[in-house]
Coordinates of C-alpha atoms in Angstrom, one line a residue:
Chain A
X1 CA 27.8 -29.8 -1.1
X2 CA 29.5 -26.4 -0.4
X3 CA 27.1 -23.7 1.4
X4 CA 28.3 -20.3 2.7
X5 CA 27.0 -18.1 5.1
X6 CA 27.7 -14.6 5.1
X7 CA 27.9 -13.0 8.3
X8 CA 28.8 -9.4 9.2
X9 CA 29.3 -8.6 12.8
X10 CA 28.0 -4.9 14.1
X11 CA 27.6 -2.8 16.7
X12 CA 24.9 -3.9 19.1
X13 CA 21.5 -3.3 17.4
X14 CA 19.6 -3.2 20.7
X15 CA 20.7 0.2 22.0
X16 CA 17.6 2.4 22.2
X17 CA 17.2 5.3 20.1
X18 CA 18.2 7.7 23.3
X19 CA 21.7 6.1 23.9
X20 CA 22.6 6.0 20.2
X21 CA 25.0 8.2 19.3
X22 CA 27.4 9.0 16.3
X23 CA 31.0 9.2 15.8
X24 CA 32.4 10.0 12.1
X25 CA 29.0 10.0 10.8
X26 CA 28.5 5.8 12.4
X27 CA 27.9 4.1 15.4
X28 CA 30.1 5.3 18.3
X29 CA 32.7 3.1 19.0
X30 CA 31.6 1.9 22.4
X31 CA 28.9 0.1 21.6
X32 CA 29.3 -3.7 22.1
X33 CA 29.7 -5.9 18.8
X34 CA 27.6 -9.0 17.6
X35 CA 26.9 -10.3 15.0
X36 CA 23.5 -9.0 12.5
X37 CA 20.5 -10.3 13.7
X38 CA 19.5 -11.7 10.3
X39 CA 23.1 -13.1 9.8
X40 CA 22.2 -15.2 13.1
X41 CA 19.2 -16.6 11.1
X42 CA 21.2 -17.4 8.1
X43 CA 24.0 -19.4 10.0
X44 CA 21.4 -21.4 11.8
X45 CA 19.3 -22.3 8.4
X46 CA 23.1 -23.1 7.5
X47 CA 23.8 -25.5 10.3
X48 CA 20.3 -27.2 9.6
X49 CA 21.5 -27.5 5.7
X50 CA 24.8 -28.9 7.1
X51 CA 23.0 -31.8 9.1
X52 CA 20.2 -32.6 6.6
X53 CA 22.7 -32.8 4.0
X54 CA 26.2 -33.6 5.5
X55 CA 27.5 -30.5 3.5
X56 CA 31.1 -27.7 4.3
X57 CA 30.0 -25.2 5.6
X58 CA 31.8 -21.9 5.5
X59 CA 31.3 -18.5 7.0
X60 CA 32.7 -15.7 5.1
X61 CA 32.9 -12.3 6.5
X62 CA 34.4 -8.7 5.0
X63 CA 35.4 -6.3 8.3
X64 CA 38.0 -6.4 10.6
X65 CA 40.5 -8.5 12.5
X66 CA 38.9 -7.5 15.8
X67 CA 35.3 -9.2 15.1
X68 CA 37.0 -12.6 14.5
X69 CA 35.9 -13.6 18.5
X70 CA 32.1 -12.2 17.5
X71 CA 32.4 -14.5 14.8
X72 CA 33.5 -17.6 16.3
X73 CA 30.1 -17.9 17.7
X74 CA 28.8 -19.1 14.1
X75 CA 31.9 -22.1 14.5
X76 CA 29.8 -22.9 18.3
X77 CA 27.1 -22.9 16.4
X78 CA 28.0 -25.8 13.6
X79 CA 29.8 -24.0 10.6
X80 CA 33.0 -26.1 9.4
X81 CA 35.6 -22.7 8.7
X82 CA 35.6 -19.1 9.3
X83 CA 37.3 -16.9 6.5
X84 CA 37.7 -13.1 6.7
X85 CA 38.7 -10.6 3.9
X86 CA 39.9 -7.7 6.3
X87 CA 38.5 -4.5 4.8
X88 CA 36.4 -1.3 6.4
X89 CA 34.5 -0.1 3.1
X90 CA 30.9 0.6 3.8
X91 CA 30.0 0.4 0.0
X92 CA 27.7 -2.1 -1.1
X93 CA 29.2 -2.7 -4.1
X94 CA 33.0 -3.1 -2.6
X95 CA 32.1 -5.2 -0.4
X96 CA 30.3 -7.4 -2.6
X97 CA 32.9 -7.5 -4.8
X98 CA 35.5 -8.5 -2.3
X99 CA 33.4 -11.4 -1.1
X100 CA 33.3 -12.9 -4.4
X101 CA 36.6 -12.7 -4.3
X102 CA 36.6 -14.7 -1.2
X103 CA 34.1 -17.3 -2.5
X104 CA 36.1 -17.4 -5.9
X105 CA 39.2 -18.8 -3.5
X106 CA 37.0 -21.6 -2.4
X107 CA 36.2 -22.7 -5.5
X108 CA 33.4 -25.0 -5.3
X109 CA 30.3 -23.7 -3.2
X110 CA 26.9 -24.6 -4.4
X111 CA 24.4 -22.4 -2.2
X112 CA 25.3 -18.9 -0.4
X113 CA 22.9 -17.3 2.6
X114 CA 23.1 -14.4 3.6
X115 CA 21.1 -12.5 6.1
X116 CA 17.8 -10.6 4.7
X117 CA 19.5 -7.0 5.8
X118 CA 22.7 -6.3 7.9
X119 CA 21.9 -4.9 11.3
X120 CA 23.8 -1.4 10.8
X121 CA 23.4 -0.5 7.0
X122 CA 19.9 -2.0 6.6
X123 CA 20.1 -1.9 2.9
X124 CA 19.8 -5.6 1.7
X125 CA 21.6 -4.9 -1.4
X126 CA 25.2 -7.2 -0.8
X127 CA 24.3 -10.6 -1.2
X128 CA 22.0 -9.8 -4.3
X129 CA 24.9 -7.6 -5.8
X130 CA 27.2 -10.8 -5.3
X131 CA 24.6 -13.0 -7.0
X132 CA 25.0 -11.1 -10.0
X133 CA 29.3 -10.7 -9.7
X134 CA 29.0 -14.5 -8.9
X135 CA 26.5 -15.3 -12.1
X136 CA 23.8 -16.9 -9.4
X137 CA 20.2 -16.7 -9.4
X138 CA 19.4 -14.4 -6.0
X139 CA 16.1 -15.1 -3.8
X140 CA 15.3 -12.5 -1.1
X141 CA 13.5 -13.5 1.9
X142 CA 13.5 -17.0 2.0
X143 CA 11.9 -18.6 5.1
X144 CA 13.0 -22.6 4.3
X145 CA 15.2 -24.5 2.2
X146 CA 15.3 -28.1 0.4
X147 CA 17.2 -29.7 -1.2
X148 CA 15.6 -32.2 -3.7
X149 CA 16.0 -33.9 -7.2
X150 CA 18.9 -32.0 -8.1
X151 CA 17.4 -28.2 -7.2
X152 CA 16.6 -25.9 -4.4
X153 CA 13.0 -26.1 -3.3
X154 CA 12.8 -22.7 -0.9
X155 CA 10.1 -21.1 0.7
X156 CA 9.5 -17.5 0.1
X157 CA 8.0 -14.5 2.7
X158 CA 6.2 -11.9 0.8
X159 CA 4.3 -9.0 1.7
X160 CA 1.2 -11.0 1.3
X161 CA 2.0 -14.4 1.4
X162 CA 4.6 -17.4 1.0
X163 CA 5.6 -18.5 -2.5
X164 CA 6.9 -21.9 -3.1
X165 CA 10.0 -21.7 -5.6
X166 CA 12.0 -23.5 -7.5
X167 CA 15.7 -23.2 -8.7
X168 CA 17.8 -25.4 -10.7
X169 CA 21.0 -23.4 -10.4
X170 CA 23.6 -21.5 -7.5
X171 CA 22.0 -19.5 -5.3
X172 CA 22.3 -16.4 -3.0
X173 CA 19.4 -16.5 -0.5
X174 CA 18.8 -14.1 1.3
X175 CA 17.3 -15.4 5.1
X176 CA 14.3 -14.0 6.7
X177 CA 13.7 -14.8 10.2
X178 CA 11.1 -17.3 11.2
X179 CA 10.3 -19.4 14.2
X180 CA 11.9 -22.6 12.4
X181 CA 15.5 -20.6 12.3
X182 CA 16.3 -19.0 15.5
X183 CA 19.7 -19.8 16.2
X184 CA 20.7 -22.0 18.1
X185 CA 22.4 -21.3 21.8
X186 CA 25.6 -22.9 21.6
X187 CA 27.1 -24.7 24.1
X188 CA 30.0 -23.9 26.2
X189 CA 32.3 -27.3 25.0
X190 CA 31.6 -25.9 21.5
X191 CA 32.0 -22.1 22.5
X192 CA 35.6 -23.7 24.1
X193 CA 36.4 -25.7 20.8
X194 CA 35.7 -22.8 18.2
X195 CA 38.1 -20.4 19.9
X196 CA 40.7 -23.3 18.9
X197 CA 39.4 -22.8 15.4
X198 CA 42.2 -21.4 12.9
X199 CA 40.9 -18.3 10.6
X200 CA 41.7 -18.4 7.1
X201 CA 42.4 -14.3 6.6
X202 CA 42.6 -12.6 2.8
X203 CA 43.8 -8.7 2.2
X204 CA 40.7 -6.8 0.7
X205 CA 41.1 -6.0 -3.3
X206 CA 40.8 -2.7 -4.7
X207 CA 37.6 -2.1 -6.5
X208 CA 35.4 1.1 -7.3
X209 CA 33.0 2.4 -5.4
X210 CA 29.0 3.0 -6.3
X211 CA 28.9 6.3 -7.9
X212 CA 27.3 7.7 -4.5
X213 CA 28.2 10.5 -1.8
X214 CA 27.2 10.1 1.5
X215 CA 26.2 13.9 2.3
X216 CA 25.3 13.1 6.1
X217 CA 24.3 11.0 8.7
X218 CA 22.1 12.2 11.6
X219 CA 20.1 11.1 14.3
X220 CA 16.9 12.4 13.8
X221 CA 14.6 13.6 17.2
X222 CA 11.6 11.8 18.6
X223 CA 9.4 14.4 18.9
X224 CA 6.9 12.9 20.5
X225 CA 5.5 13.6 24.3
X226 CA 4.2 10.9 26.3
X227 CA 0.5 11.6 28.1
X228 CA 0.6 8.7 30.6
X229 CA -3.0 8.2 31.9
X230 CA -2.9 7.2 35.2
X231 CA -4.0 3.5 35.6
X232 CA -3.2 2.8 39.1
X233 CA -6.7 2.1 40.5
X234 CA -9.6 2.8 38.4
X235 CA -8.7 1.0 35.0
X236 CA -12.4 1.5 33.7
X237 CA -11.7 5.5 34.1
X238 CA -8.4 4.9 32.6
X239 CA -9.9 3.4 29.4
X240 CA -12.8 6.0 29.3
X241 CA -10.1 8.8 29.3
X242 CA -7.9 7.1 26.3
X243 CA -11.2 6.6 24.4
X244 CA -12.4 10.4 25.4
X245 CA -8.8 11.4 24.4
X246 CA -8.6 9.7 21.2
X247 CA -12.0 11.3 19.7
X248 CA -11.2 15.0 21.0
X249 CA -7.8 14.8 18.4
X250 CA -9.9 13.0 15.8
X251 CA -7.6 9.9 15.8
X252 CA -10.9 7.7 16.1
Chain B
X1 CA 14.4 13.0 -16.5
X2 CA 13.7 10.0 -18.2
X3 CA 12.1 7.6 -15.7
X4 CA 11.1 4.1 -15.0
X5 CA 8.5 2.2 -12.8
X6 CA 9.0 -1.3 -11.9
X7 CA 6.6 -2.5 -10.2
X8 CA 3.4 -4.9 -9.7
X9 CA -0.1 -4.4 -10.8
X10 CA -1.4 -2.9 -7.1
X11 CA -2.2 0.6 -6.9
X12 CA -1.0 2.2 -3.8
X13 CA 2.1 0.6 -4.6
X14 CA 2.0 1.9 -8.1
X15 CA 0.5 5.1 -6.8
X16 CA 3.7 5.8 -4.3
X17 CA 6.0 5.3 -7.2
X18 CA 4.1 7.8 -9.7
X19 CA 4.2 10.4 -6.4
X20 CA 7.7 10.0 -6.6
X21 CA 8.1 9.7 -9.8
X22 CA 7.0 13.1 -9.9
X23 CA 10.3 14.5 -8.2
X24 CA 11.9 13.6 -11.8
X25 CA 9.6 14.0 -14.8
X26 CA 6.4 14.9 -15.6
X27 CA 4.8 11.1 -17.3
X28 CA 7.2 8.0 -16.0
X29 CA 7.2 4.8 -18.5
X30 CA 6.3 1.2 -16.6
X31 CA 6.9 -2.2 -16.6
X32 CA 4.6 -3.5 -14.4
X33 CA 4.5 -7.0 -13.3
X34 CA 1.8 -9.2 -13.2
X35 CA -1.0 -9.9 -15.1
X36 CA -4.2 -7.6 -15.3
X37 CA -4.9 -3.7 -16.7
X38 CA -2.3 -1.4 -15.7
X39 CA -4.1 1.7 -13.7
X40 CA -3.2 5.1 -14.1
X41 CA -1.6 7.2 -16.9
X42 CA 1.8 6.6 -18.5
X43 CA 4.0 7.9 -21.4
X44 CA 4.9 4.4 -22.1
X45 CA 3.8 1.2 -20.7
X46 CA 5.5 -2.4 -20.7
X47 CA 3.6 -5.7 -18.9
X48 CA 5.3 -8.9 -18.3
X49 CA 3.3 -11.9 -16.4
X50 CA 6.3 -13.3 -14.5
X51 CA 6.1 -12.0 -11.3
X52 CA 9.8 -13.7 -9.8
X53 CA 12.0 -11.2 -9.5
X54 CA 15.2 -13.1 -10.7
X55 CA 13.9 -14.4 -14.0
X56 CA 13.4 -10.3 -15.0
X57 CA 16.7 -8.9 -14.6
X58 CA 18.5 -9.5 -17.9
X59 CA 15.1 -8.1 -19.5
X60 CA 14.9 -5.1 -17.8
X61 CA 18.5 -4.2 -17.6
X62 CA 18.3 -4.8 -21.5
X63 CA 15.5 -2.2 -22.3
X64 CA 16.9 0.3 -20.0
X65 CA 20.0 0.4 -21.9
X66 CA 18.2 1.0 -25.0
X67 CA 15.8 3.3 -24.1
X68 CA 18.0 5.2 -21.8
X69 CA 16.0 5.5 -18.5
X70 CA 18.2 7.8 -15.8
X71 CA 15.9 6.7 -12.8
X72 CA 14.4 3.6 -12.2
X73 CA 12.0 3.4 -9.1
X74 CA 11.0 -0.3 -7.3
X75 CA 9.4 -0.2 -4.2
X76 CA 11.4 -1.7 -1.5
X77 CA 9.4 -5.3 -1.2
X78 CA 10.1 -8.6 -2.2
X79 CA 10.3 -8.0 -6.1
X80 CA 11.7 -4.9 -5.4
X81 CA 14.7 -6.0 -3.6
X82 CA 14.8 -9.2 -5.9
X83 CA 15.9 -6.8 -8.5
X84 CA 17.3 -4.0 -7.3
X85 CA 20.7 -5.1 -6.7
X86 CA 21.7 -7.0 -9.2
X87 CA 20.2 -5.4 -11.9
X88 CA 22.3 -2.4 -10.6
X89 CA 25.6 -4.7 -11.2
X90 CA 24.5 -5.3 -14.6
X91 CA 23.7 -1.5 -15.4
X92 CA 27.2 -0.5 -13.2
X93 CA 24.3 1.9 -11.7
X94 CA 24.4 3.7 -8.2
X95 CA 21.6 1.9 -6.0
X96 CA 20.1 3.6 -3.1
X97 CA 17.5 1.4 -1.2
X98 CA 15.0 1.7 1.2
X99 CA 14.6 5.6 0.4
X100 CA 12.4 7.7 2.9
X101 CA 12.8 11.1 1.2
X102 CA 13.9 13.1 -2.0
X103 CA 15.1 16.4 -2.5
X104 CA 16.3 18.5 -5.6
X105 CA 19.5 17.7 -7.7
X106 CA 19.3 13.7 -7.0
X107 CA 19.5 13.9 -3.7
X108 CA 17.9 11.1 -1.4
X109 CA 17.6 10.1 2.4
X110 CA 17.4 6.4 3.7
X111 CA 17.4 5.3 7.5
X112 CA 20.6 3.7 9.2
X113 CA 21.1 1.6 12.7
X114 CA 17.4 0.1 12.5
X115 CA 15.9 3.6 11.9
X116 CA 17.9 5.7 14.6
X117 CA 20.1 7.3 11.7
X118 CA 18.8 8.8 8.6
X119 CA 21.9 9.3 6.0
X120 CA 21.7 11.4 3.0
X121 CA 23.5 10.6 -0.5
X122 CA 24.0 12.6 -3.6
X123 CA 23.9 10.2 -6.7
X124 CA 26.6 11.2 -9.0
X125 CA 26.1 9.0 -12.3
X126 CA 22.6 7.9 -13.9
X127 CA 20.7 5.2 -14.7
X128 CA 20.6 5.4 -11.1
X129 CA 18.2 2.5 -9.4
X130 CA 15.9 3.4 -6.3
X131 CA 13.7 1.6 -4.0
X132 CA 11.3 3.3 -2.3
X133 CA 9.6 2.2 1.2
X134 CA 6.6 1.9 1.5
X135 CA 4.3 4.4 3.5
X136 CA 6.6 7.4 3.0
X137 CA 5.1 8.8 -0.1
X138 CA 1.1 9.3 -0.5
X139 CA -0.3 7.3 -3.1
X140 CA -1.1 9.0 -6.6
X141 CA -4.0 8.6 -7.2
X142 CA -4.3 6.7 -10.4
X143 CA -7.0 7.4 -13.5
X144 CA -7.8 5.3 -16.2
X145 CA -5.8 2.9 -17.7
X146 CA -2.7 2.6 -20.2
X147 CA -2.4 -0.2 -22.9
X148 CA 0.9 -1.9 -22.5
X149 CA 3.0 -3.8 -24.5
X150 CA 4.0 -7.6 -23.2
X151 CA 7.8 -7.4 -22.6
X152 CA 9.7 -10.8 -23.4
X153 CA 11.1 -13.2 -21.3
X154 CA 14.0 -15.5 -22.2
X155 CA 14.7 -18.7 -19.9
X156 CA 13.2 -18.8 -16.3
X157 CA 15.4 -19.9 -13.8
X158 CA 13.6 -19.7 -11.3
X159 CA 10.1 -21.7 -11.3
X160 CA 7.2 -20.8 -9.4
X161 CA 5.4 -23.7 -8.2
X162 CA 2.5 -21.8 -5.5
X163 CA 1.9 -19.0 -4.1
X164 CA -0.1 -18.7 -1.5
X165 CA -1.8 -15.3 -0.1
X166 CA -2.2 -15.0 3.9
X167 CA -5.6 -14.0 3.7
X168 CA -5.9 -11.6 6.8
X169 CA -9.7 -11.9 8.3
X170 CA -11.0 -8.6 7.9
X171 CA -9.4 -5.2 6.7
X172 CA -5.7 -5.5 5.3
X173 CA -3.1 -4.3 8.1
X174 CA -1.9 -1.5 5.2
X175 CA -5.4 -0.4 4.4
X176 CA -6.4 -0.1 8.4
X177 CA -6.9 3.1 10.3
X178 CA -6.6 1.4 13.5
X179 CA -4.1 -1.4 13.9
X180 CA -3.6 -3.0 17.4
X181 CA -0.1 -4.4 17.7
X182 CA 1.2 -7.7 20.0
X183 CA 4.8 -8.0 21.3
X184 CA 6.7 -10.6 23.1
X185 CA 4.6 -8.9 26.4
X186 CA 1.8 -10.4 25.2
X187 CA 3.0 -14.2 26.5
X188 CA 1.7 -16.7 24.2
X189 CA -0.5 -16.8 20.8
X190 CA -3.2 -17.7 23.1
X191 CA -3.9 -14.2 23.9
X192 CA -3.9 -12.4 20.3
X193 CA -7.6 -13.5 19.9
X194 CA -8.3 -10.6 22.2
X195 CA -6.6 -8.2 20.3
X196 CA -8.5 -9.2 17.7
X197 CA -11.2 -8.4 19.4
X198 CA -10.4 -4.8 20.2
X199 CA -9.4 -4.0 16.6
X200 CA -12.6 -6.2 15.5
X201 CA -14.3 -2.9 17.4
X202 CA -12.3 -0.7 15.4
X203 CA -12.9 -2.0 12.1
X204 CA -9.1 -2.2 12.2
X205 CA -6.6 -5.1 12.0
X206 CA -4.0 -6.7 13.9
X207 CA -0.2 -6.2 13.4
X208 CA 2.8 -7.9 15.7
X209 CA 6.5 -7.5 16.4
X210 CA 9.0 -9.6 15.2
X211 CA 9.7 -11.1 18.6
X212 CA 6.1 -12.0 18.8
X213 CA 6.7 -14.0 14.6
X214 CA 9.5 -15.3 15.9
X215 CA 7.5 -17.0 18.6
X216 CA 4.9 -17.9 16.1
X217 CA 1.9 -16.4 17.6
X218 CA 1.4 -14.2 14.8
X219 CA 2.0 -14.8 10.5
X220 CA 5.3 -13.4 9.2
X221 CA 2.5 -11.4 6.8
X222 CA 1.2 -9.5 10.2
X223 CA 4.6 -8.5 10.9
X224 CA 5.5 -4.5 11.4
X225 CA 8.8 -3.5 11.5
X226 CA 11.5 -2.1 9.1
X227 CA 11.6 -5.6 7.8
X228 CA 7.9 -6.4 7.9
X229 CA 5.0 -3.7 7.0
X230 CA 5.2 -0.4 6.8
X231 CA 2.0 0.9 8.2
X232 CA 0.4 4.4 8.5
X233 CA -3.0 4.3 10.5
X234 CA -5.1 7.2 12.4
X235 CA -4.0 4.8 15.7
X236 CA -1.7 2.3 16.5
X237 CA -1.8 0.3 19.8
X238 CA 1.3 -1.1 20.5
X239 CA 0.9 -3.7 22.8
X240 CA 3.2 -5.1 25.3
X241 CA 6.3 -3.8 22.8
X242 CA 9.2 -2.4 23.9
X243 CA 9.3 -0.2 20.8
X244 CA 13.1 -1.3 19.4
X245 CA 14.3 1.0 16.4
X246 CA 13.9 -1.6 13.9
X247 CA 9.9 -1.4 14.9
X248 CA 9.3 1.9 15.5
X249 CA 10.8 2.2 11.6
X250 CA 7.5 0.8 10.3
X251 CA 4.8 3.0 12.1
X252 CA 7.3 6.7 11.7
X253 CA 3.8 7.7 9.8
X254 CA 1.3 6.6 12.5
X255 CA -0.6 9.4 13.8
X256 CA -0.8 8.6 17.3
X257 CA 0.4 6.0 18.7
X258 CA -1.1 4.4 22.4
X259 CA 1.2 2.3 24.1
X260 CA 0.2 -0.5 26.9
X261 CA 3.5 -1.7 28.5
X262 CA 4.0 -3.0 32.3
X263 CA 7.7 -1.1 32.0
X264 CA 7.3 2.5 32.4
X265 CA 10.9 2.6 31.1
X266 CA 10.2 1.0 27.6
X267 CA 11.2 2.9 24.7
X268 CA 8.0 2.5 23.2
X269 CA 6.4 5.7 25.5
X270 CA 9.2 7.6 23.5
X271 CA 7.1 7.4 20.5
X272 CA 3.7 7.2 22.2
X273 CA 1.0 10.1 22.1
X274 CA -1.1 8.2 25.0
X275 CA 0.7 5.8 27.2
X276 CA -0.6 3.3 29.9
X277 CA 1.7 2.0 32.5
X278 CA -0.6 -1.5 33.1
X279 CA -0.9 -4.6 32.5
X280 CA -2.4 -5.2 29.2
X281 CA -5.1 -7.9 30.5
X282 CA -6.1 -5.0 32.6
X283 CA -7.1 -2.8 30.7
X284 CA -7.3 -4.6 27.1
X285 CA -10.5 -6.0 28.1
X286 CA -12.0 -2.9 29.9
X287 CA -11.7 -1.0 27.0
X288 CA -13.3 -3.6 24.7
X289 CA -16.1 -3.7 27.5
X290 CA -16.3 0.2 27.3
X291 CA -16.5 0.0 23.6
X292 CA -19.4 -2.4 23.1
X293 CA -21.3 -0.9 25.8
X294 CA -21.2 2.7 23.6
X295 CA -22.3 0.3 20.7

């Protein structure tokens, strides 16, 4: 069994809305990279697949040369090979295209995750655009995966629920996160080992982009203003206040 | 323009597509998902019982082309992003998800960087596909009823074996006009109960941060965030969060928010209306004490 993760490393999603700022209409460049958040959760369902199931596993990435140390950390973390298509193209529908490209040179992979929604874009629209270039079935939000008589068993997080599904064919999965798939801290022998690692690197293809114009990108204000209530000594005053507070603007 | 709805048989969702629906034609046409009578009034309506998003895509993508739709509108939740994308590959379509705002001559906003970036895109070629997040649009609000017509579906390949709703004790978290929020500051799943206790006094419900999920003191289905619920109450507690991007993405429509935090520092007091420096065992309690006191 072949299963690829797709990872795609960004800047640092943790900077607060007040340090954010933009360069070019994205992130400023001096913000730290890592890899998505969700992509994390995807590479560790990966590495469980990979030990229940002794299958290759294969990170595949679209971006640039200088992420390929952010993404060693999925190698620490148990994936088999790293391959990059080196290519800056924001648009969904390139970049899907050139990671089926990608998956087309491996030739034989069976299941593909992918994290639910990249940490800069936050679209969630590659790996289910890739499904359909690829001719697999695509499952968002999936919270666990099985293997069994000759299909994928996989949980699914809805809005109201968890659906049980199955599927007989490929798959894209897209990976929510859950308690069961939090990666996985590497350790330092295998931090050590996957710098060692060779990368298998392809040239981006050419292929049209969505009919789409970005017009813009701005940071929109916070226009909110902070009443702190003071809560140093008399907290039953302090909560008498908030309540007073909250009926005088009709919130409550 | 001629428009499509896909979506289930629920109607705020329904209603928030029909609101924007509005931005491109009078009367949209549906295919609404699910079994059940479809509310509200449409030129055309189309029902199909499967409700998994991949077993749908060749259908729809099959009557759009023939009845030449120029907008299709999902809401951005599970079946919605089940089918956006790739029925936008077979339909070579433009697809613009997530959208938090529409303007004249197909022009459409969604967020960037976890919220901290809102982007704006012209769409230059139709059918163009769209989903919509929830919260950003008021619901329609939906009369009567429209007779559909069952829409075929050729081969599942995808099998649904159970579903199983979270049933959330009390009012739904979308439906609450109070919602009292845990985060990672909260310490273990041993102290949500009292949360529970302070919406309970609300008749309001109780909503968590991912960091909290990911812990597993709270359901995946409480979840608020960009990539849990979108909420939209009168007052939201947040509650020992530190008020990241990604979760101050899924209460931009709360009207005020109170934030309880130890850190005077944390970005959550950026977004608050009412902000307590303390912590929350402190005052948590107090205020359920001053609560049932006024009765």
């Amino acid at each position: 069994m072949h299963i690829v993760v797709l990872a795609k490393v960004v800047p640092d999603y943790e900077v607060p809305a007040s340090d954010f700022e933009l360069a070019d209409s994205r992130a400023h460049k001096r913000y730290k990279r890592m890899m998505g958040l969700y992509d994390e959760n995807a590479i560790e369902s990966g590495v469980q697949l990979k030990e229940k199931y002794s299958s290759t596993l294969t990170i595949v990435s679209y971006g640039n040369k200088d992420d390929i140390p952010v993404l060693r950390k999925a190698v620490a973390m148990g994936c088999d090979k790293l391959l990059l298509v080196t290519g800056s193209s924001d648009d969904a529908s390139v970049i899907a295209a050139n990671l089926k490209m990608a998956l087309d040179s491996l030739g034989d992979v069976d299941l593909v995750l992918a994290g639910q929604q990249s940490a800069d874009m936050d679209r969630g629209l590659v790996h289910g655009m890739l499904a359909e270039k690829l001719g697999f079935v695509f499952i968002p939000q999936i919270a666990g995966i099985e293997y069994l008589d000759g299909q994928w068993k996989v949980t699914q997080n809805t809005e109201t629920g968890i659906r049980e599904l199955e599927c007989r064919e490929k798959a894209v999965l897209s990976i929510t996160s859950v308690p069961e798939n939090v990666p996985r801290i590497p350790a330092v022998r295998s931090i050590f080992a996957a710098k060692k690692k060779a990368v298998d690197i392809l040239p981006a293809i050419e292929d049209k982009a969505m009919p789409v114009d970005e017009v813009s990108v701005e940071i929109p204000k916070m226009e909110s203003v902070c009443e702190f209530l003071p809560a140093e000594d008399d907290i039953a005053e302090t909560a008498k206040i908030l309540l007073r507070r909250l009926r005088e603007e009709r919130y409550i | 323009m001629k428009t499509l709805i896909i979506e289930m048989i629920e109607p705020k969702r329904l209603g928030e597509l029909v609101t924007v629906s509005r931005e491109f034609c009078e009367k949209p046409d549906i295919v609404a998902v699910g079994s059940g009578q479809i509310p509200g009034s449409f030129a055309k309506a189309y029902q199909v019982e499967d409700t998994v998003a991949s077993n749908l895509i060749s259908d729809l993508a099959s009557l759009i082309l023939k009845e030449g739709y120029e907008i299709i509108l999902l809401s951005a939740s599970t079946l919605g992003s089940g089918i956006a994308a790739p029925l936008s590959i077979k339909l070579s379509a433009p697809v613009v998800s997530e959208v938090i705002g529409i303007k004249p001559e197909l022009v459409v906003e969604r967020p960037l960087y976890g919220g901290k970036a809102v982007a704006t895109y012209k769409l230059k070629k139709m059918p163009a596909v769209l989903t919509i997040r929830r919260k950003y649009f008021e619901a329609a609000d939906l009369q009567g009823f429209t007779e559909s017509k069952l829409l075929g579906s050729d081969g599942k390949k995808v099998e649904l074996i159970t579903e199983r709703e979270e049933k959330a004790e009390g009012i739904p978290l979308e439906d609450a006009e109070v919602i009292v929020s845990g985060g990672r500051g909260i310490g273990g799943a041993e102290n949500f109960p009292i949360l529970q206790t302070l919406a309970d006094l609300f008749n309001g419900a109780v909503g968590a941060s991912r960091g909290a999920v990911d812990e597993g003191w709270a359901k995946p289905t409480q979840q608020v965030g960009q990539t849990g619920k979108i909420v939209a109450p009168g007052v939201y507690f947040a509650v020992g969060i530190s008020g990241a991007s990604q979760h101050l993405a899924g209460i931009a429509n709360a009207k005020c928010v109170v934030a309880i935090n130890k850190d005077e520092e944390a970005n959550i007091f950026k977004r608050a209306r009412f902000g307590v420096v303390s912590d929350y065992k402190k005052i948590v309690p107090v205020l359920i004490e001053t609560l049932k006191e006024e009765g």
